[in-house]
Amino acid sequence: MSLPEFSINNPTDQWERFCKLLWFDNDLKMWLDISRMKISQKDLDDLQPRLKSALISLDELEAGSFANQDENRQVGHYWLRNSNIAPTSSIKDKIDHEITHIEQFGQKILNGTINSPDGNKFTDVLWIGIGGSGLGPSLIINALQEFNKGLNIHFIDNVDPTGINQTLQVIKSNLKTTLFVVVSKSGSTPEPRIGMEESRSFLEFHGGHWPSQSIAITMEDSHLHQQADKEDWLTVFDMPDWVGGRTSITSAVGLLPAALIGTDIRKFLAGASHMDQLTRRKDYIDNPACLLAICWMVAGKGKGARDMVVLPYRDRLEVFSRYLQQLIMESLGKKLDRKGNLVNQGLSVYGNKGSTDQHAYVQQLRDGIDNYFATFIEVLKDESILGSKSETKPGEYLSGFLQGTRHALTDAGKQSVTISMNDFDQIRLGALISLFERTVGIYAELIDINAYHQPGVEAGKKAATAI
C-alpha cells in the first residue's frame, strides 16, 4: 500500500497514513504517530538508502569507533545500559562495578548505614554541575521522585551569586545533614569549581566538615579526583572519558540522584537498553528513531528549517524540553559537515508543558508563522487524586486538551508528532531518553555532521577564559 498524501480534508487518507506509519511496542506500551507530518512515499523511498547507512554507522559507534575525532574519543553512552556490548571486558567490568557501587551507596545513605558527621541521617543533597551534569539530574528528580521519599535535592548549576546564595540559604537549616555532589568530568570546568568553593566555604563557616559530606563525579585521575582522594571524601564515582555531558544521564550523573531518591536504577537502565534494541532494527518502518529522524529531515528540508516544539502533557516531564534542547542543539548545531563544508546545521528546540502551553504560545502555533513542528508527549493512565470526591477527572480533561490542541493544529495545516505511553515510570523515562539519543545519532548521519563534538562550546569556554 502506497502512503497517501497528508490531507486535512480526506479522513480516509489520513486513516490509511495512521495505520501505515504508526509504531507500537507491546512491552513498553508506547506508541509513535507521525501520520500528521507531511511525509510522502517518495520521501520514504529516497531516504531509505541513507537510513541504512546511518544505522551501520551507529553499529560502528557501539562497536567502539572513535566518533569524537576532535578529542580522539570513543562515544560509549550506549554501553552504560548494556555492558555486554562494550568493546572490551575491562570496560564492561567497570560499568557493572559502578552501577552496583551507586546502587549500594544510595541504599546505605537512605537506610542510615552512612550518616552525616554528627551521626544523623542525611536529609538533603546540594548538586553542583553545569549543562548535562545539571539538566540530567534535574530531569531525573522532576520525573521520578515520589512525594516524601528520598533526599531533598537542590541545584547549583550557574555562577550567579544571587542564585548560589539563595540556594545555600535554603539548605542552611539542614547544612550538617546535606550531601554535596560535585560533578565535573575534567575537574577543571570553572562553573562547578566555583560552585564547590562557595559551598565549601559556606559549610565550613557554619561548622560542617566538607570531606565527610562530599562526593565527586569525575574522570579517573582528574584534578577533582585527586583532590577527593587526598582529602578522603565520602566517595568518588566515575565519569568515563567516552561519555559526553549531554549523554551522561545513564552514567553516575543520572543514576546517583535516582538512587538518592530511592528509585530503581536498574529499571531506568532497562528501559533505555530496551529502546536501544528497538532502534537497531534495520527496517525503518519498525524503528521509531528512524521514523523520528525522517520527520526531522523532511520537515526541516535537511537544514533545520523548522523548529521543534516539545509539548509534554505531564508535569513530571516539564524539564524534558530543556533536556532535549541541550541534547539536540549541542549535538546538531554545527558550522561544518564532516567534509569541512560550511553548512550551519541545527534544530532549534523549545517547549513548556500541556495544558499550560494552551494559555501561552499555542495561539501563535495555530495562527502564526508556519516554521515549526510539534512533538506531543502523553501518558494515557488517569491517576486518581487522593482524597478527592469530585466527579471531575483531571486526566480526562488533560487528554482532551491535548487532542483538541493537536486537532486545531492539524486543521490549520500545521505538523505534529505524538508519542504516547500507557503509563510513566523509570522504564519509560529511560526509553524516552534513548529514543531521542538514537534519533539524534541517525539524523546526524543523514546530514553528515559529527553529533559528538562541540567546537562552539569549546570556543565559548576559551573566550570566557581569556576575558
PDB file of C-alpha atoms in Angstrom, residues 94-353:
ATOM      1  CA  LYS A  94      33.977  -1.159  35.178  1.00  0.00           C
ATOM      2  CA  ILE A  95      30.394  -0.338  34.122  1.00  0.00           C
ATOM      3  CA  ASP A  96      28.960  -3.258  36.125  1.00  0.00           C
ATOM      4  CA  HIS A  97      31.017  -2.336  39.199  1.00  0.00           C
ATOM      5  CA  GLU A  98      29.955   1.303  39.016  1.00  0.00           C
ATOM      6  CA  ILE A  99      26.228   0.500  38.804  1.00  0.00           C
ATOM      7  CA  THR A 100      26.491  -1.776  41.854  1.00  0.00           C
ATOM      8  CA  HIS A 101      28.547   0.861  43.702  1.00  0.00           C
ATOM      9  CA  ILE A 102      25.911   3.542  43.040  1.00  0.00           C
ATOM     10  CA  GLU A 103      23.056   1.240  43.992  1.00  0.00           C
ATOM     11  CA  GLN A 104      24.652   0.150  47.266  1.00  0.00           C
ATOM     12  CA  PHE A 105      25.813   3.645  48.181  1.00  0.00           C
ATOM     13  CA  GLY A 106      22.294   5.035  47.660  1.00  0.00           C
ATOM     14  CA  GLN A 107      20.815   2.313  49.851  1.00  0.00           C
ATOM     15  CA  LYS A 108      23.357   2.985  52.626  1.00  0.00           C
ATOM     16  CA  ILE A 109      22.590   6.697  52.582  1.00  0.00           C
ATOM     17  CA  LEU A 110      18.835   6.112  52.720  1.00  0.00           C
ATOM     18  CA  ASN A 111      18.911   3.439  55.445  1.00  0.00           C
ATOM     19  CA  GLY A 112      21.410   5.327  57.611  1.00  0.00           C
ATOM     20  CA  THR A 113      24.363   2.974  57.261  1.00  0.00           C
ATOM     21  CA  ILE A 114      26.282   6.017  56.036  1.00  0.00           C
ATOM     22  CA  ASN A 115      25.435   9.031  58.158  1.00  0.00           C
ATOM     23  CA  SER A 116      26.439  12.675  58.410  1.00  0.00           C
ATOM     24  CA  PRO A 117      29.389  13.652  60.654  1.00  0.00           C
ATOM     25  CA  ASP A 118      27.030  14.356  63.599  1.00  0.00           C
ATOM     26  CA  GLY A 119      25.570  10.829  63.354  1.00  0.00           C
ATOM     27  CA  ASN A 120      22.220  11.788  61.841  1.00  0.00           C
ATOM     28  CA  LYS A 121      20.815  10.588  58.528  1.00  0.00           C
ATOM     29  CA  PHE A 122      21.470  12.753  55.511  1.00  0.00           C
ATOM     30  CA  THR A 123      18.370  14.764  54.581  1.00  0.00           C
ATOM     31  CA  ASP A 124      19.418  16.901  51.612  1.00  0.00           C
ATOM     32  CA  VAL A 125      21.689  16.971  48.578  1.00  0.00           C
ATOM     33  CA  LEU A 126      23.302  20.017  47.007  1.00  0.00           C
ATOM     34  CA  TRP A 127      24.080  19.042  43.429  1.00  0.00           C
ATOM     35  CA  ILE A 128      26.765  21.158  41.769  1.00  0.00           C
ATOM     36  CA  GLY A 129      27.021  20.702  37.998  1.00  0.00           C
ATOM     37  CA  ILE A 130      26.653  22.536  34.697  1.00  0.00           C
ATOM     38  CA  GLY A 131      24.984  21.641  31.382  1.00  0.00           C
ATOM     39  CA  GLY A 132      24.102  17.961  31.140  1.00  0.00           C
ATOM     40  CA  SER A 133      25.562  17.442  34.615  1.00  0.00           C
ATOM     41  CA  GLY A 134      22.749  19.629  35.947  1.00  0.00           C
ATOM     42  CA  LEU A 135      19.949  19.070  33.424  1.00  0.00           C
ATOM     43  CA  GLY A 136      20.128  15.263  33.565  1.00  0.00           C
ATOM     44  CA  PRO A 137      19.802  15.071  37.371  1.00  0.00           C
ATOM     45  CA  SER A 138      17.106  17.770  37.299  1.00  0.00           C
ATOM     46  CA  LEU A 139      15.088  15.673  34.821  1.00  0.00           C
ATOM     47  CA  ILE A 140      15.552  12.556  36.975  1.00  0.00           C
ATOM     48  CA  ILE A 141      14.312  14.309  40.107  1.00  0.00           C
ATOM     49  CA  ASN A 142      11.393  16.067  38.407  1.00  0.00           C
ATOM     50  CA  ALA A 143      10.279  12.931  36.579  1.00  0.00           C
ATOM     51  CA  LEU A 144      10.787  10.184  39.158  1.00  0.00           C
ATOM     52  CA  GLN A 145      10.828  11.457  42.748  1.00  0.00           C
ATOM     53  CA  GLU A 146       7.817  10.369  44.776  1.00  0.00           C
ATOM     54  CA  PHE A 147       6.315  12.543  47.495  1.00  0.00           C
ATOM     55  CA  ASN A 148       8.150  12.327  50.820  1.00  0.00           C
ATOM     56  CA  LYS A 149      10.609   9.711  49.531  1.00  0.00           C
ATOM     57  CA  GLY A 150      14.383  10.019  49.388  1.00  0.00           C
ATOM     58  CA  LEU A 151      16.541  13.060  49.967  1.00  0.00           C
ATOM     59  CA  ASN A 152      15.659  16.647  49.061  1.00  0.00           C
ATOM     60  CA  ILE A 153      17.744  17.654  46.036  1.00  0.00           C
ATOM     61  CA  HIS A 154      18.886  21.233  45.411  1.00  0.00           C
ATOM     62  CA  PHE A 155      20.953  22.508  42.491  1.00  0.00           C
ATOM     63  CA  ILE A 156      23.724  24.987  41.812  1.00  0.00           C
ATOM     64  CA  ASP A 157      24.022  24.997  38.023  1.00  0.00           C
ATOM     65  CA  ASN A 158      25.217  28.548  37.425  1.00  0.00           C
ATOM     66  CA  VAL A 159      27.675  31.094  38.809  1.00  0.00           C
ATOM     67  CA  ASP A 160      25.006  33.705  39.517  1.00  0.00           C
ATOM     68  CA  PRO A 161      25.931  34.915  43.042  1.00  0.00           C
ATOM     69  CA  THR A 162      22.303  35.618  43.933  1.00  0.00           C
ATOM     70  CA  GLY A 163      21.255  32.139  42.871  1.00  0.00           C
ATOM     71  CA  ILE A 164      24.113  30.486  44.773  1.00  0.00           C
ATOM     72  CA  ASN A 165      23.374  32.489  47.909  1.00  0.00           C
ATOM     73  CA  GLN A 166      19.645  31.741  47.816  1.00  0.00           C
ATOM     74  CA  THR A 167      20.266  28.016  47.395  1.00  0.00           C
ATOM     75  CA  LEU A 168      22.729  27.973  50.289  1.00  0.00           C
ATOM     76  CA  GLN A 169      20.215  29.807  52.472  1.00  0.00           C
ATOM     77  CA  VAL A 170      17.555  27.208  51.623  1.00  0.00           C
ATOM     78  CA  ILE A 171      19.742  24.351  52.909  1.00  0.00           C
ATOM     79  CA  LYS A 172      21.193  26.313  55.841  1.00  0.00           C
ATOM     80  CA  SER A 173      18.921  24.711  58.452  1.00  0.00           C
ATOM     81  CA  ASN A 174      19.947  21.222  57.267  1.00  0.00           C
ATOM     82  CA  LEU A 175      23.517  22.112  56.369  1.00  0.00           C
ATOM     83  CA  LYS A 176      25.186  19.427  58.502  1.00  0.00           C
ATOM     84  CA  THR A 177      22.969  16.686  57.056  1.00  0.00           C
ATOM     85  CA  THR A 178      23.481  17.764  53.456  1.00  0.00           C
ATOM     86  CA  LEU A 179      25.462  15.756  50.893  1.00  0.00           C
ATOM     87  CA  PHE A 180      27.466  17.867  48.438  1.00  0.00           C
ATOM     88  CA  VAL A 181      27.864  16.311  44.984  1.00  0.00           C
ATOM     89  CA  VAL A 182      30.363  17.970  42.654  1.00  0.00           C
ATOM     90  CA  VAL A 183      30.148  16.934  39.001  1.00  0.00           C
ATOM     91  CA  SER A 184      32.965  17.889  36.661  1.00  0.00           C
ATOM     92  CA  LYS A 185      34.283  15.482  34.053  1.00  0.00           C
ATOM     93  CA  SER A 186      37.612  17.221  33.606  1.00  0.00           C
ATOM     94  CA  GLY A 187      37.691  18.536  37.142  1.00  0.00           C
ATOM     95  CA  SER A 188      38.652  21.980  35.890  1.00  0.00           C
ATOM     96  CA  THR A 189      35.423  23.463  34.471  1.00  0.00           C
ATOM     97  CA  PRO A 190      35.017  26.917  36.112  1.00  0.00           C
ATOM     98  CA  GLU A 191      31.292  26.789  36.951  1.00  0.00           C
ATOM     99  CA  PRO A 192      31.253  23.644  39.139  1.00  0.00           C
ATOM    100  CA  ARG A 193      34.624  24.604  40.654  1.00  0.00           C
ATOM    101  CA  ILE A 194      33.265  27.997  41.718  1.00  0.00           C
ATOM    102  CA  GLY A 195      30.040  26.421  42.993  1.00  0.00           C
ATOM    103  CA  MET A 196      32.114  23.942  45.007  1.00  0.00           C
ATOM    104  CA  GLU A 197      34.356  26.611  46.500  1.00  0.00           C
ATOM    105  CA  GLU A 198      31.411  28.793  47.550  1.00  0.00           C
ATOM    106  CA  SER A 199      29.507  25.842  49.029  1.00  0.00           C
ATOM    107  CA  ARG A 200      32.546  24.543  50.891  1.00  0.00           C
ATOM    108  CA  SER A 201      33.275  27.934  52.348  1.00  0.00           C
ATOM    109  CA  PHE A 202      29.648  28.280  53.497  1.00  0.00           C
ATOM    110  CA  LEU A 203      29.601  24.795  55.041  1.00  0.00           C
ATOM    111  CA  GLU A 204      32.901  25.184  56.883  1.00  0.00           C
ATOM    112  CA  PHE A 205      31.981  28.660  58.133  1.00  0.00           C
ATOM    113  CA  HIS A 206      28.954  27.066  59.816  1.00  0.00           C
ATOM    114  CA  GLY A 207      30.960  24.231  61.350  1.00  0.00           C
ATOM    115  CA  GLY A 208      30.442  21.480  58.767  1.00  0.00           C
ATOM    116  CA  HIS A 209      33.100  19.027  57.578  1.00  0.00           C
ATOM    117  CA  TRP A 210      33.405  19.023  53.780  1.00  0.00           C
ATOM    118  CA  PRO A 211      35.238  15.700  53.169  1.00  0.00           C
ATOM    119  CA  SER A 212      32.730  13.742  55.285  1.00  0.00           C
ATOM    120  CA  GLN A 213      29.809  15.209  53.359  1.00  0.00           C
ATOM    121  CA  SER A 214      31.107  15.337  49.802  1.00  0.00           C
ATOM    122  CA  ILE A 215      31.083  13.191  46.669  1.00  0.00           C
ATOM    123  CA  ALA A 216      32.804  13.729  43.330  1.00  0.00           C
ATOM    124  CA  ILE A 217      31.670  12.533  39.912  1.00  0.00           C
ATOM    125  CA  THR A 218      34.621  12.966  37.609  1.00  0.00           C
ATOM    126  CA  MET A 219      37.091  11.290  35.267  1.00  0.00           C
ATOM    127  CA  GLU A 220      39.658   8.973  36.732  1.00  0.00           C
ATOM    128  CA  ASP A 221      42.805  10.825  37.834  1.00  0.00           C
ATOM    129  CA  SER A 222      41.345  14.284  37.106  1.00  0.00           C
ATOM    130  CA  HIS A 223      42.312  17.170  39.388  1.00  0.00           C
ATOM    131  CA  LEU A 224      38.977  16.781  41.197  1.00  0.00           C
ATOM    132  CA  HIS A 225      39.534  13.041  41.599  1.00  0.00           C
ATOM    133  CA  GLN A 226      42.996  13.646  43.061  1.00  0.00           C
ATOM    134  CA  GLN A 227      41.619  16.251  45.458  1.00  0.00           C
ATOM    135  CA  ALA A 228      38.822  13.948  46.639  1.00  0.00           C
ATOM    136  CA  ASP A 229      41.290  11.092  47.203  1.00  0.00           C
ATOM    137  CA  LYS A 230      43.770  13.298  49.027  1.00  0.00           C
ATOM    138  CA  GLU A 231      41.108  14.765  51.346  1.00  0.00           C
ATOM    139  CA  ASP A 232      39.292  11.432  51.782  1.00  0.00           C
ATOM    140  CA  TRP A 233      35.858  12.495  50.540  1.00  0.00           C
ATOM    141  CA  LEU A 234      32.948  10.094  51.105  1.00  0.00           C
ATOM    142  CA  THR A 235      33.374   8.513  47.680  1.00  0.00           C
ATOM    143  CA  VAL A 236      34.148   9.175  44.014  1.00  0.00           C
ATOM    144  CA  PHE A 237      32.055   7.972  41.078  1.00  0.00           C
ATOM    145  CA  ASP A 238      33.484   7.621  37.614  1.00  0.00           C
ATOM    146  CA  MET A 239      32.508   9.705  34.605  1.00  0.00           C
ATOM    147  CA  PRO A 240      34.260   7.881  31.764  1.00  0.00           C
ATOM    148  CA  ASP A 241      36.233   9.720  29.139  1.00  0.00           C
ATOM    149  CA  TRP A 242      33.946   8.205  26.487  1.00  0.00           C
ATOM    150  CA  VAL A 243      30.725   9.744  27.858  1.00  0.00           C
ATOM    151  CA  GLY A 244      29.732  13.297  26.890  1.00  0.00           C
ATOM    152  CA  GLY A 245      27.857  15.547  29.292  1.00  0.00           C
ATOM    153  CA  ARG A 246      24.684  15.696  27.197  1.00  0.00           C
ATOM    154  CA  THR A 247      24.520  11.881  27.056  1.00  0.00           C
ATOM    155  CA  SER A 248      25.602  11.222  30.645  1.00  0.00           C
ATOM    156  CA  ILE A 249      22.192  10.609  32.213  1.00  0.00           C
ATOM    157  CA  THR A 250      22.663   6.812  32.253  1.00  0.00           C
ATOM    158  CA  SER A 251      26.044   7.250  33.972  1.00  0.00           C
ATOM    159  CA  ALA A 252      26.561   8.188  37.631  1.00  0.00           C
ATOM    160  CA  VAL A 253      25.332  11.673  36.667  1.00  0.00           C
ATOM    161  CA  GLY A 254      21.767  10.359  36.386  1.00  0.00           C
ATOM    162  CA  LEU A 255      21.983   7.147  38.404  1.00  0.00           C
ATOM    163  CA  LEU A 256      23.244   8.686  41.655  1.00  0.00           C
ATOM    164  CA  PRO A 257      20.372  11.192  42.044  1.00  0.00           C
ATOM    165  CA  ALA A 258      17.968   8.377  41.132  1.00  0.00           C
ATOM    166  CA  ALA A 259      19.470   6.195  43.862  1.00  0.00           C
ATOM    167  CA  LEU A 260      19.292   9.034  46.395  1.00  0.00           C
ATOM    168  CA  ILE A 261      15.539   9.423  45.857  1.00  0.00           C
ATOM    169  CA  GLY A 262      15.008   5.681  46.203  1.00  0.00           C
ATOM    170  CA  THR A 263      14.077   4.909  42.618  1.00  0.00           C
ATOM    171  CA  ASP A 264      15.047   1.666  40.843  1.00  0.00           C
ATOM    172  CA  ILE A 265      18.062   2.481  38.685  1.00  0.00           C
ATOM    173  CA  ARG A 266      18.043  -0.986  37.098  1.00  0.00           C
ATOM    174  CA  LYS A 267      14.585  -0.352  35.646  1.00  0.00           C
ATOM    175  CA  PHE A 268      15.715   3.011  34.275  1.00  0.00           C
ATOM    176  CA  LEU A 269      18.685   1.363  32.556  1.00  0.00           C
ATOM    177  CA  ALA A 270      16.499  -1.495  31.317  1.00  0.00           C
ATOM    178  CA  GLY A 271      14.108   0.962  29.650  1.00  0.00           C
ATOM    179  CA  ALA A 272      16.968   2.723  27.871  1.00  0.00           C
ATOM    180  CA  SER A 273      18.508  -0.607  26.815  1.00  0.00           C
ATOM    181  CA  HIS A 274      15.178  -1.889  25.506  1.00  0.00           C
ATOM    182  CA  MET A 275      14.704   1.187  23.335  1.00  0.00           C
ATOM    183  CA  ASP A 276      18.315   0.907  22.136  1.00  0.00           C
ATOM    184  CA  GLN A 277      17.470  -2.585  20.917  1.00  0.00           C
ATOM    185  CA  LEU A 278      14.288  -1.437  19.170  1.00  0.00           C
ATOM    186  CA  THR A 279      16.148   1.366  17.410  1.00  0.00           C
ATOM    187  CA  ARG A 280      18.770  -1.003  15.993  1.00  0.00           C
ATOM    188  CA  ARG A 281      16.149  -2.523  13.681  1.00  0.00           C
ATOM    189  CA  LYS A 282      17.103  -2.208  10.028  1.00  0.00           C
ATOM    190  CA  ASP A 283      13.538  -1.776   8.721  1.00  0.00           C
ATOM    191  CA  TYR A 284      12.861   1.950   9.146  1.00  0.00           C
ATOM    192  CA  ILE A 285       9.086   1.480   9.463  1.00  0.00           C
ATOM    193  CA  ASP A 286       9.693  -0.688  12.550  1.00  0.00           C
ATOM    194  CA  ASN A 287      12.330   1.611  14.047  1.00  0.00           C
ATOM    195  CA  PRO A 288      10.944   4.612  15.989  1.00  0.00           C
ATOM    196  CA  ALA A 289      14.237   6.562  15.876  1.00  0.00           C
ATOM    197  CA  CYS A 290      14.328   6.205  12.090  1.00  0.00           C
ATOM    198  CA  LEU A 291      10.740   7.437  11.879  1.00  0.00           C
ATOM    199  CA  LEU A 292      11.533  10.494  14.011  1.00  0.00           C
ATOM    200  CA  ALA A 293      14.711  11.198  12.032  1.00  0.00           C
ATOM    201  CA  ILE A 294      12.641  11.088   8.815  1.00  0.00           C
ATOM    202  CA  CYS A 295      10.267  13.661  10.343  1.00  0.00           C
ATOM    203  CA  TRP A 296      13.128  15.974  11.277  1.00  0.00           C
ATOM    204  CA  MET A 297      14.724  15.537   7.874  1.00  0.00           C
ATOM    205  CA  VAL A 298      11.650  16.159   5.742  1.00  0.00           C
ATOM    206  CA  ALA A 299      10.116  18.916   7.892  1.00  0.00           C
ATOM    207  CA  GLY A 300      13.331  20.936   8.010  1.00  0.00           C
ATOM    208  CA  LYS A 301      14.497  20.041   4.477  1.00  0.00           C
ATOM    209  CA  GLY A 302      17.646  18.547   5.977  1.00  0.00           C
ATOM    210  CA  LYS A 303      18.744  22.005   7.142  1.00  0.00           C
ATOM    211  CA  GLY A 304      16.800  22.527  10.372  1.00  0.00           C
ATOM    212  CA  ALA A 305      14.440  24.927   8.608  1.00  0.00           C
ATOM    213  CA  ARG A 306      11.699  24.185  11.178  1.00  0.00           C
ATOM    214  CA  ASP A 307      11.871  24.400  14.957  1.00  0.00           C
ATOM    215  CA  MET A 308      10.694  21.549  17.171  1.00  0.00           C
ATOM    216  CA  VAL A 309       8.145  22.500  19.837  1.00  0.00           C
ATOM    217  CA  VAL A 310       8.036  19.898  22.620  1.00  0.00           C
ATOM    218  CA  LEU A 311       4.654  19.651  24.369  1.00  0.00           C
ATOM    219  CA  PRO A 312       4.634  17.047  27.174  1.00  0.00           C
ATOM    220  CA  TYR A 313       1.225  16.783  28.807  1.00  0.00           C
ATOM    221  CA  ARG A 314       2.510  15.784  32.259  1.00  0.00           C
ATOM    222  CA  ASP A 315       4.124  17.874  34.993  1.00  0.00           C
ATOM    223  CA  ARG A 316       6.721  15.142  35.514  1.00  0.00           C
ATOM    224  CA  LEU A 317       8.122  15.906  32.058  1.00  0.00           C
ATOM    225  CA  GLU A 318       8.266  19.670  32.480  1.00  0.00           C
ATOM    226  CA  VAL A 319      12.089  19.629  32.374  1.00  0.00           C
ATOM    227  CA  PHE A 320      12.182  17.354  29.322  1.00  0.00           C
ATOM    228  CA  SER A 321      12.069  20.150  26.732  1.00  0.00           C
ATOM    229  CA  ARG A 322      15.100  21.828  28.364  1.00  0.00           C
ATOM    230  CA  TYR A 323      16.873  18.486  28.480  1.00  0.00           C
ATOM    231  CA  LEU A 324      16.190  17.969  24.768  1.00  0.00           C
ATOM    232  CA  GLN A 325      17.397  21.487  23.993  1.00  0.00           C
ATOM    233  CA  GLN A 326      20.887  20.560  25.099  1.00  0.00           C
ATOM    234  CA  LEU A 327      20.885  17.031  23.684  1.00  0.00           C
ATOM    235  CA  ILE A 328      19.667  18.111  20.248  1.00  0.00           C
ATOM    236  CA  MET A 329      21.058  21.617  19.822  1.00  0.00           C
ATOM    237  CA  GLU A 330      24.544  20.863  21.138  1.00  0.00           C
ATOM    238  CA  SER A 331      24.697  17.704  19.034  1.00  0.00           C
ATOM    239  CA  LEU A 332      23.291  19.069  15.779  1.00  0.00           C
ATOM    240  CA  GLY A 333      24.226  22.757  15.837  1.00  0.00           C
ATOM    241  CA  LYS A 334      27.393  22.557  13.743  1.00  0.00           C
ATOM    242  CA  LYS A 335      29.134  25.001  11.433  1.00  0.00           C
ATOM    243  CA  LEU A 336      30.872  22.394   9.258  1.00  0.00           C
ATOM    244  CA  ASP A 337      29.932  18.980   7.969  1.00  0.00           C
ATOM    245  CA  ARG A 338      32.361  16.053   8.045  1.00  0.00           C
ATOM    246  CA  LYS A 339      33.839  17.068   4.711  1.00  0.00           C
ATOM    247  CA  GLY A 340      34.619  20.558   6.001  1.00  0.00           C
ATOM    248  CA  ASN A 341      31.830  22.281   4.072  1.00  0.00           C
ATOM    249  CA  LEU A 342      30.096  25.288   5.645  1.00  0.00           C
ATOM    250  CA  VAL A 343      26.578  24.061   6.475  1.00  0.00           C
ATOM    251  CA  ASN A 344      25.483  25.842   9.693  1.00  0.00           C
ATOM    252  CA  GLN A 345      23.272  22.941  10.706  1.00  0.00           C
ATOM    253  CA  GLY A 346      20.965  22.689  13.691  1.00  0.00           C
ATOM    254  CA  LEU A 347      17.476  22.052  15.010  1.00  0.00           C
ATOM    255  CA  SER A 348      16.009  24.612  17.421  1.00  0.00           C
ATOM    256  CA  VAL A 349      14.022  23.149  20.317  1.00  0.00           C
ATOM    257  CA  TYR A 350      11.670  24.872  22.727  1.00  0.00           C
ATOM    258  CA  GLY A 351       8.657  23.941  24.797  1.00  0.00           C
ATOM    259  CA  ASN A 352       6.934  24.005  28.153  1.00  0.00           C
ATOM    260  CA  LYS A 353       4.135  21.627  29.110  1.00  0.00           C
TER     261      LYS A 353
END
